mmCIF file of C-alpha atoms in Angstrom:
data_model
loop_
_atom_site.group_PDB
_atom_site.id
_atom_site.type_symbol
_atom_site.label_atom_id
_atom_site.label_comp_id
_atom_site.label_asym_id
_atom_site.label_seq_id
_atom_site.Cartn_x
_atom_site.Cartn_y
_atom_site.Cartn_z
ATOM 1 C CA MET A 22 115.578 158.799 -46.773
ATOM 2 C CA SER A 23 116.323 158.423 -42.974
ATOM 3 C CA ASP A 24 118.800 156.008 -41.519
ATOM 4 C CA ASP A 25 116.803 153.390 -40.637
ATOM 5 C CA THR A 26 115.363 153.226 -44.350
ATOM 6 C CA THR A 27 116.823 152.284 -47.566
ATOM 7 C CA HIS A 28 115.666 150.830 -50.985
ATOM 8 C CA PHE A 29 114.671 147.206 -51.670
ATOM 9 C CA GLY A 30 114.461 147.726 -55.543
ATOM 10 C CA PHE A 31 111.882 150.869 -55.828
ATOM 11 C CA GLU A 32 110.160 149.798 -52.618
ATOM 12 C CA LYS A 33 111.414 151.897 -49.139
ATOM 13 C CA VAL A 34 112.207 149.517 -46.618
ATOM 14 C CA LYS A 35 113.654 149.212 -43.068
ATOM 15 C CA THR A 36 117.130 149.477 -42.740
ATOM 16 C CA THR A 37 116.766 145.965 -40.844
ATOM 17 C CA ASP A 38 114.789 144.306 -43.255
ATOM 18 C CA LYS A 39 116.763 144.762 -46.530
ATOM 19 C CA ALA A 40 119.372 141.685 -45.836
ATOM 20 C CA ARG A 41 116.794 139.567 -44.971
ATOM 21 C CA ARG A 42 114.690 140.386 -48.142
ATOM 22 C CA VAL A 43 117.809 139.938 -50.226
ATOM 23 C CA ALA A 44 118.480 136.428 -48.674
ATOM 24 C CA ASP A 45 115.142 135.520 -49.724
ATOM 25 C CA VAL A 46 115.476 136.275 -53.419
ATOM 26 C CA PHE A 47 118.722 134.461 -53.502
ATOM 27 C CA HIS A 48 117.877 131.573 -51.615
ATOM 28 C CA SER A 49 114.461 131.465 -54.084
ATOM 29 C CA VAL A 50 116.883 131.275 -57.068
ATOM 30 C CA ALA A 51 119.801 129.732 -55.721
ATOM 31 C CA ALA A 52 119.439 126.531 -57.888
ATOM 32 C CA LYS A 53 118.754 127.940 -61.386
ATOM 33 C CA TYR A 54 120.976 131.124 -61.083
ATOM 34 C CA ASP A 55 123.812 129.333 -63.608
ATOM 35 C CA ILE A 56 120.883 128.755 -65.923
ATOM 36 C CA MET A 57 119.313 132.515 -65.713
ATOM 37 C CA ASN A 58 122.543 133.965 -65.924
ATOM 38 C CA ASP A 59 123.001 132.390 -69.077
ATOM 39 C CA LEU A 60 119.629 132.899 -70.592
ATOM 40 C CA MET A 61 119.405 136.520 -69.361
ATOM 41 C CA SER A 62 122.602 137.880 -71.087
ATOM 42 C CA GLY A 63 122.469 135.764 -73.763
ATOM 43 C CA GLY A 64 126.096 133.974 -72.338
ATOM 44 C CA VAL A 65 127.742 137.546 -72.385
ATOM 45 C CA HIS A 66 128.062 137.597 -68.835
ATOM 46 C CA ARG A 67 130.844 135.292 -69.225
ATOM 47 C CA ILE A 68 132.899 137.870 -71.755
ATOM 48 C CA TRP A 69 132.170 140.463 -68.781
ATOM 49 C CA LYS A 70 133.812 137.791 -66.499
ATOM 50 C CA ARG A 71 136.543 137.108 -68.400
ATOM 51 C CA PHE A 72 137.415 140.903 -68.429
ATOM 52 C CA THR A 73 137.439 140.959 -64.897
ATOM 53 C CA ILE A 74 140.189 138.248 -64.323
ATOM 54 C CA GLU A 75 141.768 139.652 -67.072
ATOM 55 C CA MET A 76 141.844 142.947 -65.185
ATOM 56 C CA SER A 77 142.431 141.408 -62.082
ATOM 57 C CA ALA A 78 146.419 141.515 -62.894
ATOM 58 C CA ALA A 79 146.189 137.835 -60.681
ATOM 59 C CA ARG A 80 149.424 135.714 -60.579
ATOM 60 C CA PRO A 81 150.445 132.693 -58.651
ATOM 61 C CA LYS A 82 150.748 132.360 -55.374
ATOM 62 C CA GLN A 83 148.436 135.413 -54.254
ATOM 63 C CA LYS A 84 145.383 135.749 -51.994
ATOM 64 C CA ILE A 85 142.429 136.868 -53.742
ATOM 65 C CA LEU A 86 138.620 137.155 -52.301
ATOM 66 C CA ASP A 87 136.032 136.822 -54.425
ATOM 67 C CA ILE A 88 132.783 138.533 -52.502
ATOM 68 C CA ALA A 89 129.304 137.713 -53.632
ATOM 69 C CA GLY A 90 131.093 134.839 -55.432
ATOM 70 C CA GLY A 91 127.805 132.642 -55.589
ATOM 71 C CA THR A 92 128.115 129.881 -57.780
ATOM 72 C CA GLY A 93 131.639 130.653 -57.943
ATOM 73 C CA ASP A 94 132.677 131.427 -61.854
ATOM 74 C CA LEU A 95 135.467 133.728 -60.758
ATOM 75 C CA SER A 96 136.744 131.934 -58.078
ATOM 76 C CA TYR A 97 137.060 128.408 -60.657
ATOM 77 C CA GLN A 98 139.567 130.816 -62.757
ATOM 78 C CA PHE A 99 141.512 132.358 -59.602
ATOM 79 C CA SER A 100 141.908 128.903 -58.485
ATOM 80 C CA ARG A 101 143.450 128.066 -61.767
ATOM 81 C CA ILE A 102 146.217 131.381 -61.740
ATOM 82 C CA VAL A 103 147.059 131.494 -58.179
ATOM 83 C CA GLY A 104 147.803 127.706 -58.413
ATOM 84 C CA PRO A 105 148.712 125.469 -55.356
ATOM 85 C CA GLU A 106 150.825 128.268 -53.461
ATOM 86 C CA GLY A 107 148.005 130.088 -53.827
ATOM 87 C CA LEU A 108 144.573 130.841 -51.541
ATOM 88 C CA VAL A 109 141.142 131.997 -52.952
ATOM 89 C CA VAL A 110 138.272 132.658 -50.432
ATOM 90 C CA LEU A 111 134.686 132.221 -52.327
ATOM 91 C CA ALA A 112 132.647 134.286 -49.817
ATOM 92 C CA ASP A 113 128.816 135.189 -50.277
ATOM 93 C CA ILE A 114 126.200 136.267 -47.314
ATOM 94 C CA ASN A 115 123.535 133.934 -48.559
ATOM 95 C CA ASP A 116 124.627 130.093 -47.674
ATOM 96 C CA SER A 117 122.047 128.257 -50.509
ATOM 97 C CA MET A 118 124.571 130.511 -52.710
ATOM 98 C CA LEU A 119 127.294 129.055 -50.675
ATOM 99 C CA SER A 120 126.480 125.961 -51.170
ATOM 100 C CA VAL A 121 125.657 125.716 -54.341
ATOM 101 C CA GLY A 122 129.141 127.312 -55.683
ATOM 102 C CA ARG A 123 130.975 124.525 -52.966
ATOM 103 C CA ASP A 124 129.118 121.817 -54.674
ATOM 104 C CA ARG A 125 129.523 122.885 -58.347
ATOM 105 C CA LEU A 126 133.586 123.760 -58.059
ATOM 106 C CA THR A 127 134.091 120.724 -56.163
ATOM 107 C CA ASP A 128 132.570 118.604 -58.897
ATOM 108 C CA ARG A 129 135.045 120.716 -61.348
ATOM 109 C CA GLY A 130 137.735 119.057 -59.056
ATOM 110 C CA VAL A 131 138.486 122.464 -57.528
ATOM 111 C CA ALA A 132 139.908 121.730 -54.220
ATOM 112 C CA GLY A 133 143.613 122.741 -51.855
ATOM 113 C CA ASN A 134 143.561 126.223 -52.829
ATOM 114 C CA ILE A 135 140.082 127.285 -52.101
ATOM 115 C CA GLU A 136 138.223 128.341 -48.559
ATOM 116 C CA TYR A 137 134.289 129.213 -48.474
ATOM 117 C CA CYS A 138 133.137 131.682 -46.056
ATOM 118 C CA GLN A 139 129.943 133.157 -45.263
ATOM 119 C CA ALA A 140 130.347 136.927 -44.687
ATOM 120 C CA ASP A 141 128.849 140.391 -44.998
ATOM 121 C CA ALA A 142 130.715 142.405 -47.398
ATOM 122 C CA GLN A 143 130.102 145.336 -45.089
ATOM 123 C CA TYR A 144 131.923 143.735 -42.218
ATOM 124 C CA LEU A 145 134.620 141.292 -43.707
ATOM 125 C CA PRO A 146 135.788 138.788 -40.994
ATOM 126 C CA PHE A 147 139.540 138.857 -42.172
ATOM 127 C CA PRO A 148 142.720 141.047 -40.501
ATOM 128 C CA ASP A 149 143.946 143.869 -42.219
ATOM 129 C CA ASN A 150 146.233 143.517 -45.400
ATOM 130 C CA THR A 151 145.181 140.285 -46.294
ATOM 131 C CA PHE A 152 144.299 139.809 -49.799
ATOM 132 C CA ASP A 153 146.354 141.076 -53.142
ATOM 133 C CA CYS A 154 142.978 141.309 -55.024
ATOM 134 C CA ILE A 155 139.448 141.305 -54.281
ATOM 135 C CA THR A 156 136.475 141.085 -56.857
ATOM 136 C CA ILE A 157 132.562 141.638 -56.290
ATOM 137 C CA ALA A 158 130.699 140.731 -59.334
ATOM 138 C CA PHE A 159 126.894 141.910 -59.323
ATOM 139 C CA GLY A 160 126.759 142.081 -55.550
ATOM 140 C CA LEU A 161 127.439 145.509 -54.181
ATOM 141 C CA ARG A 162 123.947 146.737 -55.350
ATOM 142 C CA ASN A 163 122.612 144.301 -53.252
ATOM 143 C CA VAL A 164 124.161 145.556 -50.227
ATOM 144 C CA THR A 165 122.893 147.889 -47.630
ATOM 145 C CA ASP A 166 125.538 150.447 -46.968
ATOM 146 C CA LYS A 167 127.791 150.342 -50.387
ATOM 147 C CA ASP A 168 130.514 152.956 -48.624
ATOM 148 C CA LEU A 169 130.384 150.824 -45.179
ATOM 149 C CA ALA A 170 131.425 147.602 -47.452
ATOM 150 C CA LEU A 171 133.848 149.759 -49.526
ATOM 151 C CA ARG A 172 135.727 150.517 -46.414
ATOM 152 C CA SER A 173 135.924 147.081 -45.314
ATOM 153 C CA MET A 174 137.367 145.724 -48.738
ATOM 154 C CA PHE A 175 139.986 148.325 -48.522
ATOM 155 C CA ARG A 176 140.731 147.288 -45.011
ATOM 156 C CA VAL A 177 141.249 143.569 -45.994
ATOM 157 C CA LEU A 178 143.494 144.727 -49.211
ATOM 158 C CA LYS A 179 147.234 144.858 -49.121
ATOM 159 C CA PRO A 180 148.641 147.680 -50.170
ATOM 160 C CA GLY A 181 149.388 148.132 -53.654
ATOM 161 C CA GLY A 182 145.964 145.365 -54.061
ATOM 162 C CA ARG A 183 143.383 146.080 -56.002
ATOM 163 C CA LEU A 184 139.443 146.052 -56.117
ATOM 164 C CA LEU A 185 137.433 144.972 -58.873
ATOM 165 C CA VAL A 186 133.444 145.611 -58.717
ATOM 166 C CA LEU A 187 131.800 144.435 -61.600
ATOM 167 C CA GLU A 188 128.273 145.459 -61.798
ATOM 168 C CA PHE A 189 125.066 146.603 -63.996
ATOM 169 C CA SER A 190 125.221 150.169 -64.481
ATOM 170 C CA LYS A 191 123.748 152.904 -66.636
ATOM 171 C CA PRO A 192 123.496 152.777 -70.417
ATOM 172 C CA THR A 193 125.757 155.182 -72.087
ATOM 173 C CA ASN A 194 123.604 154.753 -75.519
ATOM 174 C CA PRO A 195 119.424 156.287 -75.288
ATOM 175 C CA VAL A 196 118.116 153.578 -77.562
ATOM 176 C CA MET A 197 120.280 150.886 -75.613
ATOM 177 C CA GLU A 198 118.903 152.070 -72.307
ATOM 178 C CA LYS A 199 115.173 152.166 -73.759
ATOM 179 C CA MET A 200 115.294 148.943 -74.951
ATOM 180 C CA TYR A 201 117.042 147.377 -71.964
ATOM 181 C CA ASP A 202 114.165 148.916 -69.941
ATOM 182 C CA GLN A 203 111.873 147.258 -72.085
ATOM 183 C CA TYR A 204 113.532 143.744 -71.434
ATOM 184 C CA SER A 205 114.243 144.212 -67.470
ATOM 185 C CA PHE A 206 110.495 145.032 -66.873
ATOM 186 C CA LYS A 207 108.529 142.955 -69.467
ATOM 187 C CA ILE A 208 110.916 140.008 -69.984
ATOM 188 C CA LEU A 209 113.052 139.465 -67.307
ATOM 189 C CA PRO A 210 110.080 138.754 -64.596
ATOM 190 C CA PHE A 211 108.541 136.143 -67.133
ATOM 191 C CA MET A 212 111.926 133.839 -67.750
ATOM 192 C CA GLY A 213 112.018 134.250 -63.759
ATOM 193 C CA LYS A 214 108.343 132.944 -64.045
ATOM 194 C CA VAL A 215 108.913 129.966 -66.562
ATOM 195 C CA ILE A 216 112.305 129.246 -65.467
ATOM 196 C CA THR A 217 112.501 129.513 -61.490
ATOM 197 C CA ASN A 218 108.612 129.952 -60.921
ATOM 198 C CA ASP A 219 109.567 133.588 -59.032
ATOM 199 C CA ALA A 220 108.547 136.180 -61.046
ATOM 200 C CA ASP A 221 109.057 138.759 -58.099
ATOM 201 C CA SER A 222 112.874 137.859 -57.418
ATOM 202 C CA TYR A 223 113.460 139.114 -61.049
ATOM 203 C CA ARG A 224 111.591 142.008 -61.038
ATOM 204 C CA TYR A 225 113.345 142.941 -57.725
ATOM 205 C CA LEU A 226 116.713 142.561 -59.379
ATOM 206 C CA ALA A 227 115.742 144.701 -62.261
ATOM 207 C CA GLU A 228 114.768 147.195 -59.647
ATOM 208 C CA SER A 229 117.996 147.251 -58.021
ATOM 209 C CA ILE A 230 120.250 147.916 -60.915
ATOM 210 C CA ARG A 231 118.074 151.101 -61.407
ATOM 211 C CA MET A 232 118.688 152.089 -57.896
ATOM 212 C CA HIS A 233 122.756 151.036 -58.231
ATOM 213 C CA PRO A 234 124.404 154.540 -58.447
ATOM 214 C CA ASP A 235 125.583 155.112 -61.924
ATOM 215 C CA GLN A 236 129.100 155.074 -63.106
ATOM 216 C CA GLU A 237 130.710 158.345 -61.852
ATOM 217 C CA THR A 238 128.599 158.107 -58.429
ATOM 218 C CA LEU A 239 130.689 154.825 -57.890
ATOM 219 C CA LEU A 240 133.972 156.450 -58.673
ATOM 220 C CA SER A 241 133.755 158.639 -56.627
ATOM 221 C CA MET A 242 132.513 156.215 -53.851
ATOM 222 C CA LEU A 243 135.805 154.209 -54.213
ATOM 223 C CA GLU A 244 137.736 157.543 -54.108
ATOM 224 C CA ASP A 245 136.029 158.505 -50.909
ATOM 225 C CA ALA A 246 136.667 155.066 -49.337
ATOM 226 C CA GLY A 247 140.531 155.492 -49.669
ATOM 227 C CA PHE A 248 141.042 153.948 -53.134
ATOM 228 C CA SER A 249 143.651 155.330 -55.815
ATOM 229 C CA ASP A 250 144.168 155.540 -59.669
ATOM 230 C CA CYS A 251 140.190 154.823 -59.807
ATOM 231 C CA GLU A 252 138.780 154.256 -63.416
ATOM 232 C CA TYR A 253 135.882 152.386 -64.714
ATOM 233 C CA HIS A 254 135.542 150.180 -68.377
ATOM 234 C CA ASN A 255 131.928 150.376 -69.859
ATOM 235 C CA MET A 256 131.134 147.231 -71.461
ATOM 236 C CA THR A 257 127.830 146.495 -74.052
ATOM 237 C CA SER A 258 127.196 150.095 -74.039
ATOM 238 C CA GLY A 259 127.053 150.700 -70.245
ATOM 239 C CA VAL A 260 124.846 147.896 -69.239
ATOM 240 C CA VAL A 261 127.653 146.571 -66.969
ATOM 241 C CA ALA A 262 130.555 148.523 -65.693
ATOM 242 C CA LEU A 263 134.081 147.517 -64.498
ATOM 243 C CA HIS A 264 135.318 149.861 -61.649
ATOM 244 C CA LYS A 265 139.025 149.456 -60.751
ATOM 245 C CA GLY A 266 140.670 150.856 -57.469
ATOM 246 C CA LEU A 267 143.995 150.187 -55.894
ATOM 247 C CA LYS A 268 144.915 150.037 -52.075
ATOM 248 C CA PRO A 269 147.605 153.054 -51.931
#
């Protein structure tokens, strides 16, 4: 694939068009995003995110960046951990998702130690060595240049800080993989049509998962970006993986 083309799901598109196409998807699904997450995963996404919080080793007074933070599931938990002397930045490239996240966290009484930032993961608008921890949950697969984004995350992490990438991955069980394919390409678009009146966006989400690097490839990408002590943990038979890397 040439430098001026990339994948949008299974479709080949101009690199300059991908961000707009992804933005259209999330503008469309933002209002019903949380409902669909619960329905799509049977609520299991909450367990995946809880494990991410545990692996973050977040502590009071820390600064944490939640990239592609969407409706704020992780940011809410981090705000409780870092306390009034800490800071959580909920960042998302999509203003519709950011708006839903801001409203949702405000309704839950979160204030004082959280900021909101519309930002592209490839070009994070923060000084070097700013954050103790960075998370990106179900967002990396939508980034046009993942290597560039990982280097950007590395730059804004403090030495000793950690990156956590929670993302759909490649199932390790052949039976699970077959069931997952049937679910992704038959049931998921149908649910999207019924709940959000948008089957195409959920068809794209299923395709984007298949185009995302597998566990070992993403591990190598973290190492190439400069991270050390890289590892990953499969969950739900590899349907989801949590990758971790430290900044030396």
